[in-house]
């Protein structure tokens, strides 16, 4: 039995979609981040950074960081090929995308969503947000070109969990000037990923929609 602490539309989307697909029993525990529940004493014992997602597994084992949870679940449930095997030709590219998505693209989105965490002052925050919006759009344009050359998935013809991760981040751009779903090949990727039962069930369970 897994327990996934999540907030709707958060970085929990990708591991949540995996759990929906894996079929192992899991419990979803909603953390009301708008109300500040991530700062409660009980939650901080699980995740001292006051963020979601957090995964509890094997009774009392705890881990956080969305990408790490995705890789962990992919390792544990090889019945669904969420990640290429270590000797697969796709392995290097897959790891590249997981790292790029989490530490570059996700971070750029975070600057847009939470400019107040990076600088003080209204005009400074507006400047950070403006730059983050440009950088995020550039990165999605780059991904779009990659997909045009060697899609429909990030590693070519095979879906892996990096595609869940990219589509989760695409949703985070929905209120930006150039949302990711308006680039044609990212749009195709979103549509393909939404056909997967896990992603569709995750959207429903979280009560959110994915713009296409
Ligand atoms: N690097 C972390 C980032 C997690 C993160 O920032 N989660 C956001 C929601 S997407 C959160 O919990 N925000 C609450 C807050 O900042 O107070 C991960 O990928 O798991």
CSV table of C-alpha atoms and ligand atoms in Angstrom, one decimal:
chain,number,residue,atom,x,y,z
A,1,UNK,CA,0.0,0.0,0.0
A,2,UNK,CA,1.4,3.4,-1.0
A,3,UNK,CA,0.2,6.7,0.3
A,4,UNK,CA,0.7,9.7,-2.0
A,5,UNK,CA,0.4,13.2,-0.5
A,6,UNK,CA,-0.7,15.5,-3.3
A,7,UNK,CA,-2.3,18.8,-4.2
A,8,UNK,CA,-4.4,18.9,-7.4
A,9,UNK,CA,-2.4,20.0,-10.5
A,10,UNK,CA,0.9,19.9,-8.5
A,11,UNK,CA,4.2,18.1,-9.1
A,12,UNK,CA,2.3,15.0,-7.8
A,13,UNK,CA,0.5,14.6,-11.1
A,14,UNK,CA,3.2,12.4,-12.8
A,15,UNK,CA,3.6,9.9,-9.9
A,16,UNK,CA,-0.1,9.9,-9.3
A,17,UNK,CA,-0.8,9.0,-12.9
A,18,UNK,CA,1.7,6.1,-12.6
A,19,UNK,CA,0.0,4.8,-9.4
A,20,UNK,CA,-3.3,4.9,-11.3
A,21,UNK,CA,-1.8,2.7,-13.9
A,22,UNK,CA,0.3,0.3,-11.8
A,23,UNK,CA,-2.6,-1.2,-10.1
A,24,UNK,CA,-1.0,-1.6,-6.6
A,25,UNK,CA,-3.2,-0.3,-3.8
A,26,UNK,CA,-2.6,3.3,-2.9
A,27,UNK,CA,-4.2,6.0,-0.9
A,28,UNK,CA,-4.4,9.6,-2.0
A,29,UNK,CA,-4.0,12.2,0.7
A,30,UNK,CA,-4.9,15.7,-0.2
A,31,UNK,CA,-2.7,18.5,1.2
A,32,UNK,CA,-4.5,21.8,1.0
A,33,UNK,CA,-1.5,23.9,0.0
A,34,UNK,CA,-3.7,27.0,-0.4
A,35,UNK,CA,-4.7,26.8,3.2
A,36,UNK,CA,-1.1,26.2,4.2
A,37,UNK,CA,-1.5,22.5,5.4
A,38,UNK,CA,2.0,21.7,4.0
A,39,UNK,CA,3.4,23.6,7.0
A,40,UNK,CA,1.5,21.6,9.6
A,41,UNK,CA,3.8,19.8,12.1
A,42,UNK,CA,2.6,16.4,11.0
A,43,UNK,CA,3.3,17.1,7.3
A,44,UNK,CA,6.7,18.6,8.0
A,45,UNK,CA,7.7,15.4,9.7
A,46,UNK,CA,7.2,13.7,6.3
A,47,UNK,CA,8.5,16.5,4.1
A,48,UNK,CA,10.6,19.1,5.9
A,49,UNK,CA,10.5,21.3,2.7
A,50,UNK,CA,6.7,21.7,3.0
A,51,UNK,CA,6.1,20.6,-0.6
A,52,UNK,CA,4.1,18.0,-2.5
A,53,UNK,CA,4.4,15.2,-3.5
A,54,UNK,CA,5.4,12.9,-0.7
A,55,UNK,CA,5.3,9.1,-1.0
A,56,UNK,CA,5.0,6.7,1.9
A,57,UNK,CA,5.7,3.1,1.1
A,58,UNK,CA,6.5,-0.2,2.9
A,59,UNK,CA,4.7,1.0,6.0
A,60,UNK,CA,6.9,3.8,7.2
A,61,UNK,CA,9.4,4.6,4.5
A,62,UNK,CA,9.1,8.2,3.2
A,63,UNK,CA,10.4,9.9,0.1
A,64,UNK,CA,9.8,13.2,-1.7
A,65,UNK,CA,10.8,14.8,-5.1
A,66,UNK,CA,8.5,14.0,-7.9
A,67,UNK,CA,11.2,12.7,-10.4
A,68,UNK,CA,12.7,10.5,-7.7
A,69,UNK,CA,9.3,9.0,-6.9
A,70,UNK,CA,8.7,8.4,-10.7
A,71,UNK,CA,12.0,6.6,-11.1
A,72,UNK,CA,11.4,4.6,-7.9
A,73,UNK,CA,7.9,3.5,-8.9
A,74,UNK,CA,9.2,2.6,-12.5
A,75,UNK,CA,11.9,0.4,-10.9
A,76,UNK,CA,9.5,-1.3,-8.6
A,77,UNK,CA,6.8,-2.0,-11.2
A,78,UNK,CA,8.6,-3.1,-14.4
A,79,UNK,CA,5.4,-4.8,-15.5
A,80,UNK,CA,4.6,-1.4,-17.0
A,81,UNK,CA,7.6,-0.1,-19.0
A,82,UNK,CA,7.6,3.4,-17.6
A,83,UNK,CA,11.4,3.5,-18.1
A,84,UNK,CA,13.8,1.9,-20.6
A,85,UNK,CA,15.8,-1.0,-19.2
A,86,UNK,CA,19.4,-0.2,-18.3
A,87,UNK,CA,20.8,-1.8,-21.5
A,88,UNK,CA,18.1,-0.2,-23.8
A,89,UNK,CA,19.2,2.2,-26.5
A,90,UNK,CA,16.7,4.7,-25.0
A,91,UNK,CA,18.1,4.7,-21.5
A,92,UNK,CA,20.5,7.6,-21.8
A,93,UNK,CA,18.0,9.8,-23.6
A,94,UNK,CA,15.3,9.0,-21.0
A,95,UNK,CA,17.6,10.0,-18.1
A,96,UNK,CA,18.5,13.2,-19.9
A,97,UNK,CA,14.9,14.1,-20.3
A,98,UNK,CA,14.0,13.3,-16.7
A,99,UNK,CA,16.9,15.5,-15.5
A,100,UNK,CA,16.2,18.3,-17.9
A,101,UNK,CA,12.5,18.4,-17.2
A,102,UNK,CA,12.9,18.5,-13.4
A,103,UNK,CA,15.9,20.8,-13.0
A,104,UNK,CA,15.5,23.1,-15.9
A,105,UNK,CA,12.0,23.3,-17.3
A,106,UNK,CA,10.2,22.7,-14.0
A,107,UNK,CA,12.5,25.3,-12.3
A,108,UNK,CA,11.6,27.9,-15.0
A,109,UNK,CA,7.9,27.2,-14.4
A,110,UNK,CA,8.5,27.7,-10.7
A,111,UNK,CA,10.0,31.1,-11.3
A,112,UNK,CA,6.8,32.1,-13.1
A,113,UNK,CA,4.4,30.6,-10.5
A,114,UNK,CA,6.4,31.7,-7.5
A,115,UNK,CA,8.5,34.8,-8.4
A,116,UNK,CA,8.0,35.9,-4.8
A,117,UNK,CA,10.3,33.1,-3.7
A,118,UNK,CA,13.1,34.5,-5.8
A,119,UNK,CA,13.1,38.3,-5.3
A,120,UNK,CA,11.4,40.9,-3.2
A,121,UNK,CA,9.4,43.8,-4.7
A,122,UNK,CA,6.5,44.0,-7.1
A,123,UNK,CA,8.5,45.2,-10.1
A,124,UNK,CA,11.4,42.8,-9.5
A,125,UNK,CA,8.9,39.9,-9.3
A,126,UNK,CA,7.2,41.1,-12.5
A,127,UNK,CA,10.6,41.0,-14.2
A,128,UNK,CA,11.4,37.5,-13.0
A,129,UNK,CA,7.9,36.3,-14.1
A,130,UNK,CA,8.4,37.9,-17.5
A,131,UNK,CA,11.8,36.3,-18.0
A,132,UNK,CA,10.5,32.9,-16.8
A,133,UNK,CA,7.6,33.1,-19.2
A,134,UNK,CA,10.1,33.7,-22.1
A,135,UNK,CA,12.4,31.0,-21.0
A,136,UNK,CA,9.7,28.4,-20.5
A,137,UNK,CA,8.2,29.1,-24.0
A,138,UNK,CA,11.8,28.8,-25.5
A,139,UNK,CA,12.2,25.4,-23.7
A,140,UNK,CA,8.8,24.1,-25.0
A,141,UNK,CA,9.7,25.3,-28.5
A,142,UNK,CA,12.9,23.3,-28.2
A,143,UNK,CA,10.9,20.2,-27.1
A,144,UNK,CA,8.5,20.8,-29.9
A,145,UNK,CA,11.4,20.7,-32.4
A,146,UNK,CA,12.7,17.5,-30.9
A,147,UNK,CA,9.3,15.9,-31.1
A,148,UNK,CA,9.0,17.0,-34.7
A,149,UNK,CA,12.3,15.4,-35.5
A,150,UNK,CA,12.0,12.2,-33.5
A,151,UNK,CA,8.6,12.0,-31.8
A,152,UNK,CA,5.8,11.3,-31.2
A,153,UNK,CA,7.3,10.7,-27.7
A,154,UNK,CA,10.4,12.3,-26.1
A,155,UNK,CA,12.4,9.1,-26.6
A,156,UNK,CA,10.9,8.4,-30.1
A,157,UNK,CA,8.3,5.8,-30.7
A,158,UNK,CA,7.9,4.5,-27.1
A,159,UNK,CA,6.1,6.2,-24.2
A,160,UNK,CA,8.0,6.5,-21.0
A,161,UNK,CA,7.3,8.4,-17.8
A,162,UNK,CA,9.3,11.4,-19.0
A,163,UNK,CA,6.3,12.0,-21.3
A,164,UNK,CA,3.9,12.1,-18.2
A,165,UNK,CA,6.4,14.6,-16.7
A,166,UNK,CA,6.5,16.8,-19.8
A,167,UNK,CA,2.7,16.9,-20.1
A,168,UNK,CA,2.3,17.7,-16.4
A,169,UNK,CA,4.7,20.7,-17.0
A,170,UNK,CA,2.8,21.7,-20.1
A,171,UNK,CA,-0.3,22.1,-18.0
A,172,UNK,CA,1.6,24.4,-15.7
A,173,UNK,CA,2.0,26.8,-18.7
A,174,UNK,CA,-1.8,27.1,-19.3
A,175,UNK,CA,-2.0,30.7,-18.1
A,176,UNK,CA,1.2,31.9,-19.8
A,177,UNK,CA,1.3,34.0,-23.0
A,178,UNK,CA,2.3,31.0,-25.1
A,179,UNK,CA,0.9,27.9,-23.4
A,180,UNK,CA,2.8,24.7,-24.3
A,181,UNK,CA,-0.3,23.1,-25.8
A,182,UNK,CA,-0.3,25.7,-28.6
A,183,UNK,CA,2.9,24.2,-30.0
A,184,UNK,CA,1.9,21.5,-32.5
A,185,UNK,CA,4.1,18.6,-31.5
A,186,UNK,CA,3.7,19.1,-27.8
A,187,UNK,CA,0.0,19.3,-28.4
A,188,UNK,CA,0.2,15.8,-30.1
A,189,UNK,CA,2.2,14.5,-27.2
A,190,UNK,CA,-0.4,15.8,-24.7
A,191,UNK,CA,-3.2,14.1,-26.7
A,192,UNK,CA,-1.3,10.8,-26.9
A,193,UNK,CA,-0.6,10.9,-23.1
A,194,UNK,CA,-4.2,11.7,-22.3
A,195,UNK,CA,-5.2,8.4,-24.0
A,196,UNK,CA,-3.4,6.5,-21.4
A,197,UNK,CA,-5.7,5.2,-18.6
A,198,UNK,CA,-3.4,6.3,-15.8
A,199,UNK,CA,-3.2,10.0,-16.9
A,200,UNK,CA,-7.0,10.2,-17.6
A,201,UNK,CA,-7.8,8.7,-14.2
A,202,UNK,CA,-5.3,11.0,-12.5
A,203,UNK,CA,-7.0,14.1,-14.0
A,204,UNK,CA,-10.4,12.8,-12.9
A,205,UNK,CA,-9.3,12.0,-9.4
A,206,UNK,CA,-7.6,15.4,-9.0
A,207,UNK,CA,-10.7,17.2,-10.5
A,208,UNK,CA,-8.6,19.0,-13.1
A,209,UNK,CA,-8.5,19.4,-16.8
A,210,UNK,CA,-5.7,19.4,-19.3
A,211,UNK,CA,-5.9,22.1,-22.0
A,212,UNK,CA,-5.4,20.9,-25.5
B,1,LIG,N1,11.2,19.7,-6.6
B,1,LIG,C1,10.0,19.4,-6.0
B,1,LIG,C2,9.1,20.6,-6.1
B,1,LIG,C3,7.8,20.3,-5.4
B,1,LIG,C4,6.9,21.6,-5.3
B,1,LIG,O1,7.4,22.7,-5.4
B,1,LIG,N2,5.6,21.4,-5.1
B,1,LIG,C5,4.7,22.6,-5.0
B,1,LIG,C6,3.5,22.3,-5.8
B,1,LIG,S1,3.8,22.0,-7.5
B,1,LIG,C7,4.4,22.8,-3.6
B,1,LIG,O2,4.3,21.9,-2.8
B,1,LIG,N3,4.1,24.0,-3.2
B,1,LIG,C8,3.7,24.4,-1.9
B,1,LIG,C9,4.5,25.6,-1.4
B,1,LIG,O3,5.5,26.0,-2.1
B,1,LIG,O4,4.2,26.1,-0.4
B,1,LIG,C10,9.4,18.2,-6.7
B,1,LIG,O5,9.5,18.1,-7.9
B,1,LIG,O6,8.7,17.3,-6.1
